[in-house]
Structure formats: C-alpha cells, structure tokens
Coordinates of C-alpha atoms and ligand atoms in Angstrom, one line a residue:
X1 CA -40.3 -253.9 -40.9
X2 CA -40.9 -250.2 -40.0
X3 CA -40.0 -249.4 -36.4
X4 CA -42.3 -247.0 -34.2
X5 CA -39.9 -244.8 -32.2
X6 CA -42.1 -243.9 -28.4
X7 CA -40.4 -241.7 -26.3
X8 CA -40.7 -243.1 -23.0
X9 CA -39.7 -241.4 -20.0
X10 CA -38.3 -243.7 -17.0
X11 CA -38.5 -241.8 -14.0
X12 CA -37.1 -243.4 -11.0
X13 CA -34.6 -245.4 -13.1
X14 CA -31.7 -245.3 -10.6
X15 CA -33.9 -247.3 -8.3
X16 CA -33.8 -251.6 -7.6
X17 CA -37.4 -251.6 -9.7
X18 CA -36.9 -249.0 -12.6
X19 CA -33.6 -249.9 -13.4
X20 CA -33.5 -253.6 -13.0
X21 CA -37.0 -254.6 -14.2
X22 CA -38.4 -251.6 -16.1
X23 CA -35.1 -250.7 -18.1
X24 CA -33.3 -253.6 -18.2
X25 CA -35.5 -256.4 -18.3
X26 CA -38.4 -254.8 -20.0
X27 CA -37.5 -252.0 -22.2
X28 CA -33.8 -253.0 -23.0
X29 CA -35.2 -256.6 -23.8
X30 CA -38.1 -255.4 -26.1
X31 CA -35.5 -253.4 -28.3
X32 CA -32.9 -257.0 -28.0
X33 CA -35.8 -258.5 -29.3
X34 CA -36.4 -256.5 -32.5
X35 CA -39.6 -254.3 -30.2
X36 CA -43.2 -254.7 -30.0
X37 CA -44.4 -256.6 -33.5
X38 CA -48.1 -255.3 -34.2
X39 CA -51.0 -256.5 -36.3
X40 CA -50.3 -254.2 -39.1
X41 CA -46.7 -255.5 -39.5
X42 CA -44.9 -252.1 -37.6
X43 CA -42.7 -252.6 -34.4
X44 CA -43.4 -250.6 -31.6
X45 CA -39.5 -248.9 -30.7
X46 CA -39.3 -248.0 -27.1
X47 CA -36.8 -245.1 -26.9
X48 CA -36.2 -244.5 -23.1
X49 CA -35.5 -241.0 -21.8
X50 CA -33.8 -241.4 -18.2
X51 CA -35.3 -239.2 -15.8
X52 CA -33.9 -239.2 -12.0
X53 CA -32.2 -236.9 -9.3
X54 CA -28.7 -237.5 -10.0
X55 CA -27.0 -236.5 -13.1
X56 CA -23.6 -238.9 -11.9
X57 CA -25.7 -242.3 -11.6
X58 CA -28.4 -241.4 -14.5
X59 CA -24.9 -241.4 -16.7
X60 CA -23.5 -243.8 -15.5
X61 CA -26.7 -246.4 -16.4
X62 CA -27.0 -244.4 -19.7
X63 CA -23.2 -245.2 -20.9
X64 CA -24.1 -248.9 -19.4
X65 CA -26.6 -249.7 -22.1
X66 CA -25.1 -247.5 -24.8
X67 CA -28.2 -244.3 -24.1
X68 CA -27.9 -241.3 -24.3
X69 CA -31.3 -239.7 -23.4
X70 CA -31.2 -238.9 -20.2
X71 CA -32.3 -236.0 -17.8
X72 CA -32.8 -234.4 -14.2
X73 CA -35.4 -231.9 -15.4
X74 CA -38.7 -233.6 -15.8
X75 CA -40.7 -231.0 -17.1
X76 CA -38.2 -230.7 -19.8
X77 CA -38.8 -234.1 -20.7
X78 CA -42.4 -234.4 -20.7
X79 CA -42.2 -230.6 -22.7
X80 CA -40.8 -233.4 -25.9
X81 CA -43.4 -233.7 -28.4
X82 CA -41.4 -237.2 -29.4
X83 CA -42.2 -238.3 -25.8
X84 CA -45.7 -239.7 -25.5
X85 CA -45.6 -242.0 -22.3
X86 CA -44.6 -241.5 -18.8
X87 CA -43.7 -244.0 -16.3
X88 CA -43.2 -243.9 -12.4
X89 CA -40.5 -246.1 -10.7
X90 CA -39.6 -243.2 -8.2
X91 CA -40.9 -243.9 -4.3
X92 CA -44.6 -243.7 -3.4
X93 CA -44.5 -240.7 -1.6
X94 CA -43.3 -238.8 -5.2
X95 CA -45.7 -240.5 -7.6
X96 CA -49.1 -238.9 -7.4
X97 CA -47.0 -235.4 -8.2
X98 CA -45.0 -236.6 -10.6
X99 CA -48.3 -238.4 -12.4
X100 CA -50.3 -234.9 -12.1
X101 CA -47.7 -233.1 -14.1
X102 CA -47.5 -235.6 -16.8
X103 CA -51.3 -235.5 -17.2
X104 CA -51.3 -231.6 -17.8
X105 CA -48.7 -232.7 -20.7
X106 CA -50.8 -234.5 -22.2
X107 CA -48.6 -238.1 -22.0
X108 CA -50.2 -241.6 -21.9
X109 CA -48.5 -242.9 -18.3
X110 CA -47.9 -246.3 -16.8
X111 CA -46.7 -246.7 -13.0
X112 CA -45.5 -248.9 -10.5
X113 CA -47.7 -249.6 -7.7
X114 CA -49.0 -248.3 -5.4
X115 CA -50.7 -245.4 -8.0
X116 CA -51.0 -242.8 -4.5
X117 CA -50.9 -242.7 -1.2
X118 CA -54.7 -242.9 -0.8
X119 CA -57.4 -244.2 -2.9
X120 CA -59.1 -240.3 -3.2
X121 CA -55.7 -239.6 -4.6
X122 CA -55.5 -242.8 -7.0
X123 CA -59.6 -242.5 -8.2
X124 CA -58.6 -238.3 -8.8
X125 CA -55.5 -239.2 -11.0
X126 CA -57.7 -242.0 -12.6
X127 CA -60.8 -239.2 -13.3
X128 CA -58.3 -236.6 -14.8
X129 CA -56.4 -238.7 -17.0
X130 CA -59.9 -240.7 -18.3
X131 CA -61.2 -236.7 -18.9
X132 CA -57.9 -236.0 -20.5
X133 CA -58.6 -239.1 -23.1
X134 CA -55.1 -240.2 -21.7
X135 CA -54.3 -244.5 -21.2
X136 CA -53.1 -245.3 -18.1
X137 CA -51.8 -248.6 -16.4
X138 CA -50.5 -249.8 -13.7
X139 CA -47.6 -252.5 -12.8
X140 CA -49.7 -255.9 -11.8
X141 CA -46.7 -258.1 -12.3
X142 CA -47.4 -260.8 -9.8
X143 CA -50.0 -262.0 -12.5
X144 CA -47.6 -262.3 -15.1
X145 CA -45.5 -265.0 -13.1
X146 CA -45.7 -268.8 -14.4
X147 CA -46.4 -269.9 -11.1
X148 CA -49.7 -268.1 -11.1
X149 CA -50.7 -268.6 -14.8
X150 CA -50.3 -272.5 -13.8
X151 CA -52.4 -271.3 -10.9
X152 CA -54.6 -269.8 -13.9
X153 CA -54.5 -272.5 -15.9
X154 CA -55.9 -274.5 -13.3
X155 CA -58.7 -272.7 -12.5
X156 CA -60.0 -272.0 -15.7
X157 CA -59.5 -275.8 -16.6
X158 CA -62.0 -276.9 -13.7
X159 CA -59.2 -278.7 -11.7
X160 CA -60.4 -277.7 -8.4
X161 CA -64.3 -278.2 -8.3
X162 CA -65.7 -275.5 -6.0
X163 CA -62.6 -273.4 -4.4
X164 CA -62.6 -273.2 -0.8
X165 CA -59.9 -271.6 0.7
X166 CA -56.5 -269.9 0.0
X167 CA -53.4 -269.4 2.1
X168 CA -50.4 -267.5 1.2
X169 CA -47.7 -267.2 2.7
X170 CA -45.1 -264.4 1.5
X171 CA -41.9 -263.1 2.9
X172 CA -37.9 -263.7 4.1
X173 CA -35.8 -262.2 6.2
X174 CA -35.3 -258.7 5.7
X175 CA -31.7 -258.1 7.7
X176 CA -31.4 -255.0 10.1
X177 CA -28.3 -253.4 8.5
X178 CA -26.5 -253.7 11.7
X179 CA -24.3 -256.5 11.1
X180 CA -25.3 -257.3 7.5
X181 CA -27.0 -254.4 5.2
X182 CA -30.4 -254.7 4.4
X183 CA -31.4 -256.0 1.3
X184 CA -34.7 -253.6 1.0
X185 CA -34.0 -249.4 1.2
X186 CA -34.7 -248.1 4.1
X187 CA -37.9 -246.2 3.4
X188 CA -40.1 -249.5 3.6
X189 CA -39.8 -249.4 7.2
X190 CA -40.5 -245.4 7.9
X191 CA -44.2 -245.3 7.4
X192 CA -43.5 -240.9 7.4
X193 CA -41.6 -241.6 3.6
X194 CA -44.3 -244.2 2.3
X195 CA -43.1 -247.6 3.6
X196 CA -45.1 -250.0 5.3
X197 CA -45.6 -254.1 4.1
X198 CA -49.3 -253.1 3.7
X199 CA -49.2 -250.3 1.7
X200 CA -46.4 -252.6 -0.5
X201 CA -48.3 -256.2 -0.6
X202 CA -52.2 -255.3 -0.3
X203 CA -52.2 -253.9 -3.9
X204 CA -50.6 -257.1 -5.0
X205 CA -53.0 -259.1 -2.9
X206 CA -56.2 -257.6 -4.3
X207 CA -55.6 -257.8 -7.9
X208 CA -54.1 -261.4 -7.6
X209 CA -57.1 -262.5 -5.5
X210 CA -59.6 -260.3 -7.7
X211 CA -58.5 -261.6 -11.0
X212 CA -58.2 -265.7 -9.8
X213 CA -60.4 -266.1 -7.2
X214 CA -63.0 -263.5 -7.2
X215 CA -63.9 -259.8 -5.8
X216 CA -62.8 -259.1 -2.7
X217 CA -65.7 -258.1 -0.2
X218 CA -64.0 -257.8 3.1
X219 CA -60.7 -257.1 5.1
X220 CA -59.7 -258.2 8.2
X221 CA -55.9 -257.6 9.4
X222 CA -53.6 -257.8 12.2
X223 CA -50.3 -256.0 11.6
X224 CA -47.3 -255.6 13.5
X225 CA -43.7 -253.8 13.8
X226 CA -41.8 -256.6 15.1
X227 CA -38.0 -254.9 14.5
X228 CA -38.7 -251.4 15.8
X229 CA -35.3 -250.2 15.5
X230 CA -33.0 -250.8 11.7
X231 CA -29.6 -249.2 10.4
X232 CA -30.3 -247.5 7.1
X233 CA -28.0 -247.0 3.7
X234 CA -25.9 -244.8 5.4
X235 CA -25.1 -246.5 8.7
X236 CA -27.6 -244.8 10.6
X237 CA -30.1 -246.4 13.1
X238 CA -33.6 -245.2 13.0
X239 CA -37.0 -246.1 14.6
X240 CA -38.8 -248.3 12.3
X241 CA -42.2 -246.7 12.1
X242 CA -43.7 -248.7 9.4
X243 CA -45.3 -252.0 9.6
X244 CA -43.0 -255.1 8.5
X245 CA -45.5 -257.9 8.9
X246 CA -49.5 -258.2 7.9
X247 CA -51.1 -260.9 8.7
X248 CA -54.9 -260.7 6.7
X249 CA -58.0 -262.6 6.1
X250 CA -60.1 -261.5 3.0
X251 CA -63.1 -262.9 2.3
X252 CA -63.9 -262.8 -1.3
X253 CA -67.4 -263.4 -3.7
X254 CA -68.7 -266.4 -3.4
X255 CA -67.2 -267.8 -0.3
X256 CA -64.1 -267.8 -0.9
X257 CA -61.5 -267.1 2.4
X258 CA -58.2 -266.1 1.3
X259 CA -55.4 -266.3 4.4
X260 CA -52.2 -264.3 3.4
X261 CA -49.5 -263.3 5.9
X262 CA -46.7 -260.8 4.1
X263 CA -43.8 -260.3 6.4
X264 CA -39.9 -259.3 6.2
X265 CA -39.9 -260.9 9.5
X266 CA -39.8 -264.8 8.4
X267 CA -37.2 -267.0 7.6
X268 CA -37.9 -269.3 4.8
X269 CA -38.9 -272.7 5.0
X270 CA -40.7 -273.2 1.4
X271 CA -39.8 -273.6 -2.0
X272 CA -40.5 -270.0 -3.1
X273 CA -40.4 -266.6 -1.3
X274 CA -44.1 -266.5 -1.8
X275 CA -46.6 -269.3 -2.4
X276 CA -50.4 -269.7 -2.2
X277 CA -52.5 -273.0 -1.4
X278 CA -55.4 -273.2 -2.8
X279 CA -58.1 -276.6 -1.7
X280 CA -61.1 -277.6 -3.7
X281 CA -63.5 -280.0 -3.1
X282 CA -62.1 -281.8 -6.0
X283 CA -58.1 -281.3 -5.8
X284 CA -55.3 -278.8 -4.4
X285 CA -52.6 -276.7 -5.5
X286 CA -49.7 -275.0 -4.1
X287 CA -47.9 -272.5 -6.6
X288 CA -45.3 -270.3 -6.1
X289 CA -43.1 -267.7 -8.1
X290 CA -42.4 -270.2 -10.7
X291 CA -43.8 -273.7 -9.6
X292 CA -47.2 -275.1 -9.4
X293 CA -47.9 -278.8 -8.2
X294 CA -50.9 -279.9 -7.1
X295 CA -53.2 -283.2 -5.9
X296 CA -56.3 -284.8 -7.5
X297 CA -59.1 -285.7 -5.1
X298 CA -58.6 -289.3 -6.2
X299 CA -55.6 -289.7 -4.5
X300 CA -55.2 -287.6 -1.9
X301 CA -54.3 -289.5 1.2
X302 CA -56.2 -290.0 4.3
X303 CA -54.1 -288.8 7.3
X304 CA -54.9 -289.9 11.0
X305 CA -53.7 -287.7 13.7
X306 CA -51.9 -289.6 16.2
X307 CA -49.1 -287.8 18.1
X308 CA -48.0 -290.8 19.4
X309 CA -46.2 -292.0 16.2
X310 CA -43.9 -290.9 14.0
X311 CA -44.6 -289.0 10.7
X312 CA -45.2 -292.4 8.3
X313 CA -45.7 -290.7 5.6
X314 CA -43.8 -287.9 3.1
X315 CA -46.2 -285.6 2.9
X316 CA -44.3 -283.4 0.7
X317 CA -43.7 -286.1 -2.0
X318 CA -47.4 -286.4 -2.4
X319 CA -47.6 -283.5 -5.3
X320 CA -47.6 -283.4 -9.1
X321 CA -45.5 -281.1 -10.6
X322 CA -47.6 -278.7 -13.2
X323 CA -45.9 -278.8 -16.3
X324 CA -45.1 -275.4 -18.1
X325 CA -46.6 -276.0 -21.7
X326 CA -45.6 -272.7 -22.2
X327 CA -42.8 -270.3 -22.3
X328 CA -43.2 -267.9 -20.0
X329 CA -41.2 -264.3 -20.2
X330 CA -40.4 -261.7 -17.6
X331 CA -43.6 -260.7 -16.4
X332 CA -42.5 -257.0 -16.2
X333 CA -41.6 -257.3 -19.5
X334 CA -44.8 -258.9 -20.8
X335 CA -46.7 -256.0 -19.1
X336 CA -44.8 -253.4 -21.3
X337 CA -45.6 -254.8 -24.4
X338 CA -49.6 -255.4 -23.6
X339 CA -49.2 -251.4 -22.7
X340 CA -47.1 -250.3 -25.7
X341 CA -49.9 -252.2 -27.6
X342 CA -52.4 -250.6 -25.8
X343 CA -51.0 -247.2 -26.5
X344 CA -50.1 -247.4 -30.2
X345 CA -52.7 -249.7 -31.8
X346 CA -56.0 -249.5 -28.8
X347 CA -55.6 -252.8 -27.9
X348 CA -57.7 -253.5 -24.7
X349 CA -55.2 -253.0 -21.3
X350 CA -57.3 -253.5 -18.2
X351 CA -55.1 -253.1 -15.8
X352 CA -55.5 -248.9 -15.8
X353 CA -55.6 -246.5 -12.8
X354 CA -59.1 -247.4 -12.1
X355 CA -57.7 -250.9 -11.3
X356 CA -54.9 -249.5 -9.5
X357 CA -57.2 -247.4 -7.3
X358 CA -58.4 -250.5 -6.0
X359 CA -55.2 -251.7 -4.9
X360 CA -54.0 -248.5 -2.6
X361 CA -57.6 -248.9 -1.4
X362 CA -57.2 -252.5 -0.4
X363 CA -54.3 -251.4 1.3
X364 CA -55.9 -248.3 2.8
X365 CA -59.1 -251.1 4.1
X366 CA -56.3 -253.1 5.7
X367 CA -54.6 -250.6 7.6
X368 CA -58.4 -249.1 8.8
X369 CA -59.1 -253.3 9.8
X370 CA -55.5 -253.1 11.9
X371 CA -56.1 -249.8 13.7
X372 CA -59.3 -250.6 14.5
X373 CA -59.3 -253.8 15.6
X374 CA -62.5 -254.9 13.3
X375 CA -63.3 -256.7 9.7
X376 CA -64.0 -254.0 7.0
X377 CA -66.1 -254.3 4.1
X378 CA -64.8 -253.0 1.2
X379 CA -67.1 -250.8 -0.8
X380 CA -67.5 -250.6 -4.6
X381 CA -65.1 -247.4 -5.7
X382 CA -67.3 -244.7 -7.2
X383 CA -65.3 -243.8 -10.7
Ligands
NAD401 N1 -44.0 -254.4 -8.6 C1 -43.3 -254.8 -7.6 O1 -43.1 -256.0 -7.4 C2 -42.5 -253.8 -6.8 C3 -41.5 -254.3 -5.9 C4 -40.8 -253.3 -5.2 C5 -41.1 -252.0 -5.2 N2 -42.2 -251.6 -6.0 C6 -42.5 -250.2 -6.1 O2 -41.6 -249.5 -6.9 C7 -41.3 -248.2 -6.4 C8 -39.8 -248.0 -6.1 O3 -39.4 -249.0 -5.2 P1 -37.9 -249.5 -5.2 O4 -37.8 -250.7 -4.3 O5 -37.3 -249.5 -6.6 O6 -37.2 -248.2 -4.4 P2 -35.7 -247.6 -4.5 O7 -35.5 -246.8 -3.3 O8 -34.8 -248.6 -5.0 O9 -35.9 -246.5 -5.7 C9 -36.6 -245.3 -5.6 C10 -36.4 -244.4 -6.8 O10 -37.1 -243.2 -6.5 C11 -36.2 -242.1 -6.6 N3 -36.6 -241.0 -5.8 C12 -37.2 -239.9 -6.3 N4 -37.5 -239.0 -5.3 C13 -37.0 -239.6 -4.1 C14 -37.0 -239.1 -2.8 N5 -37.5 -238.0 -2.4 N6 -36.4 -240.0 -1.9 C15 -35.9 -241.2 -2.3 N7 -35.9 -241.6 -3.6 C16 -36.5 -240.8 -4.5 C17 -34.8 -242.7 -6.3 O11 -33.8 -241.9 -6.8 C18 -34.9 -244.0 -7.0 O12 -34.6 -243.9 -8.4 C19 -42.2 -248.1 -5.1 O13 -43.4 -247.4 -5.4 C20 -42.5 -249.5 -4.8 O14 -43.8 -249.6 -4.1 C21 -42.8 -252.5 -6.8

C-alpha cells in the first residue's frame, strides 16, 4: 500500500493535551495502525515534527516514541516544504499568534479549542485562512465519545418523541495544591494567562448542544470563584482570578432548555465526570463519558412525593443500559483521521474555524450573561 508521508507540526506537545491525546493517542496510534487508509488505496503517514519551548523535555518525548523531528524554532518548522499542517496544543493565550504565523506559511492547521481569546479574533483567523484557500479544524472531541454517539443514536432513532429539557452536570474536585497538588496546571485558575471554566467548557457546550439538540439562541449564566486562593506547580500560592464554577441555562431552537453546571468545585456523586439528562415526552436518557441508559415512556414509574416515608423504590435500577453496537475509538484520534482525510483527499470536515468561532463566542456570551447579570441572545456570526 503506498504511504503518504504529512509533516505535521505538534506545537505544544509537552503539554497534558498535545502529548497525551494528540501524539500519543492520535498520531502515534494512526501510524501503530498502518495510518489513514483512503479511497484510492494510499495511507495517509503522519510524520510529527515536535515543536515546544524546551529542547530537554521535547527530547526526552522524542527518544520516548523512537522520533526524531523535533524543534524549538517554529518558524523553522513551518519554513519545511514537507510540512503541510500545523496544529496548536500550546495555552490559549499563545494560539491566535502561533495560528497567524502558520497561515502566512501557507500550512493547512488544526487546533485545540478555544481557537482565540475572542470571537473577532477566531472569525479573523477563520477569514484569513478561508482567503488563503487553507483547511482548518478545530478539536470537538466531546462528540466523538460513545456516550454521546449513544446519546446520537438515540436521537436520530426517534427514542425520545419531542425533547424537552437537558441537564448536565460536569466537574470533580479540582485539589488546591496545598496539601495535595492539583491535578489541572495552574493557568486555569488565572483568568490574566487564559484560564477560566467558561472560556474552557462553553466551547464544548455549544457544539455538543448545537450538533444534538439544536442551535443555541440564548445564554444565561451565573459564575463564581469559589477557591480564591491555590498553590501552583511550583509551590507557590496565588490569587485565583479565574472562574472555577459556571452554572448556565441555554435555551436552544425549538424549545429546547439545556441546564449545565461545569465546576472544579464538586465532588462526584455520578457515574461519569460529566453526564447529561435528556427527557422526552416519550422516554429519557442519561449518558455520560462512556455510558448511556435510558427509560421508555411505557414504563416509567409514577412516583408520589411523600416525605413521610422512606424511599420504596430504587430509582437508580430503573434504567436500561444502551448497548454499544459499535466499536468506538479514541475520539481524539478519530478526529485526526476525518482531518488528515480532509486534508489529503477533500473529504468534507465541518468542524473548521468558522465552527470554532462559535465556541469562544459562546464562551464570550456567557461571561457578558455573568457580568451583567442578564440572559444574552446570541447573534448569528457574520463570516
Ligand atoms: N479538548 C479538550 O478536552 C481539552 C482539555 C483540556 C485542555 N484543552 C485545551 O488544550 C490547550 C492546552 O491545555 P493543557 O491542559 O494541555 O495545558 P498544559 O499547561 O498542560 O500545556 C500547555 C502547553 O503550552 C505550552 N506553552 C507555550 N507557551 C506557553 C506559555 N507562555 N506558558 C505556558 N505554557 C506555554 C507548554 O509548554 C505546554 O506544552 C488549551 O488551549 C486548553 O483549552 C482541551
């Protein structure tokens, strides 16, 4: 089978999200298995170029996995004529730069969300890369996860009858780094280098709720910073500046009301560290990372609130357990390969810059809806 090398820088591969999931469980695990087959019988060959800060740690992950490509000079990098894509893992705060430069090189680029810092910033990059004929996408893993293709599967199989409502609940407990380190870095919760649970989960939220449910119309949100003092990497206590817990309503087409409350505030008491109800007027799901189970109309119970007795019933036990019917493959991973097949054979890939624009912007909406104190309407974004 003839192999089609693509240079591919990975910039930001030091960090938890480009090296675990972009490298490792995406690009390491196309070439494990043989790359990206297409139509005409080639393979698409991902050839990773490691792009970071530090020479010691990109070395150390190259001699890892048996690379050698690796770099702290960027522009070098995207200077490679054998280099055709460029993809962002680095924090927020250095993407849109980072993305501008690769556009005047002329590379096809893929990103991690958020694509900016604002949505003017997002629809400019989408605008010059579209006018430099480049193909652009951005990371919408959460769509990827079995949970909600079950979720999907549901939907598009009629199961629920006319949806009603959603309510998600996603978070855990994020620890202070006093007595036990955190287990997020520290710029999440300093709103001055990008962090903030708003600018992390409203991009999520909208394409999840956009692609299942329906267009989001309006924002409501309450946010707080409930821990305003953490220890960072280093030992260090600093003010926590960011917001670590969002608690929205959006109200999407067709009457939909979607309740989601993000928070690394929350101990756990679910199956999953994020799942979403969703009730029909003919059944009910709950889904989460993984799992879906749900329950028909025809035998839901009938409840009757009375405090004065005990719980009769296992409400819990109630459920049906979707079954998976499919395999379903690391959803990072299954991103890369609709995107390498976007780049090198056109096939379609809707999940570009424009789409990604209207994640920061859902995120910018929401913060507007906090400071504010009002419900926002979200406005079409003019390409
Ligand atoms: N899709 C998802 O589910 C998901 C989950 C978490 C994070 N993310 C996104 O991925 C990106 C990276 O997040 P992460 O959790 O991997 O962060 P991280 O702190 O672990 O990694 C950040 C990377 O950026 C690099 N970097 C470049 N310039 C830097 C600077 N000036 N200061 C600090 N680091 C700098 C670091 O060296 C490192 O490689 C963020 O944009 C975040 O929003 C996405």
């Amino acid at each position: 089978m003839t192999r089609r090398p693509i240079g591919i820088i990975l910039n930001g591969v030091t960090g938890r999200m480009g090296y675990r999931q972009h490298l490792v469980r995406s690009l390491l695990a196309i070439r494990e298995q043989g790359g990206v087959p297409l139509d005409d019988g080639t393979t698409v060959w991902p050839e990773p170029v490691l792009v970071g800060r530090s020479e010691t740690r990109l070395r150390e992950i190259a001699e890892r996995h048996g690379l050698a490509d690796w770099t702290t000079d960027l522009s070098a990098a995207l200077a490679r004529d054998d280099v055709k894509i460029y993809f962002d893992a680095q924090v927020t705060q250095q993407r849109e730069k980072a993305i501008r430069q690769a556009i005047d090189a002329g590379k096809h680029i893929y990103t991690e969300k958020p694509l900016a810092e604002t949505s003017s910033g997002a629809l400019e990059l989408a605008r010059a890369a579209s006018a430099a004929g480049l193909r652009t996408g951005v990371v919408q893993d959460k769509l990827f996860l079995p949970g909600l293709r079950k979720l999907k599967r549901l939907i598009d199989g009629g199961f629920f009858g006319r949806i009603l409502s959603v309510r998600g609940e996603f978070g855990y407990w994020v620890f202070e780094g006093d007595w036990q380190p955190a287990q997020r870095p520290s710029w999440n919760y300093r709103a001055e280098d990008g962090g903030g649970i708003v600018v992390d989960m409203f991009p999520h939220w909208q394409y999840v709720l956009e692609e299942l449910f329906g267009e989001v119309k309006a924002v409501t949100t309450v946010i707080a910073t409930h821990i305003p003092r953490r220890v960072d990497e280093s030992g260090n206590s600093y003010p926590a500046t960011a917001d670590d817990a969002a608690y929205g309503i959006f109200e999407l087409a067709g009457g939909i009301v979607a309740q989601l409350n993000s928070s690394w505030c929350v101990r756990v008491n679910r199956d999953e560290l994020v799942e979403f109800q969703v009730d029909g007027t003919e059944g009910s799901a709950v889904a989460g990372l993984r799992g879906c189970k749900i329950q028909h109309r025809a035998v839901t119970p009938k409840p009757v609130w009375n405090p004065d007795l005990p719980v009769t019933e296992n409400f819990r036990s109630q459920w049906t357990e979707v079954p998976d019917n499919e395999e379903f493959d690391n959803g990072f991973k299954v991103q890369w390969e609709a995107f390498l097949r976007h780049v090198v054979a056109g096939e379609p890939f809707r999940w570009d810059f424009l789409a990604g624009a209207r994640g920061v912007q859902m995120a910018e909406l929401g913060l507007v809806s906090a400071r504010e104190g009002r419900r926002v309407e979200v406005p079409e974004l003019d390409r």
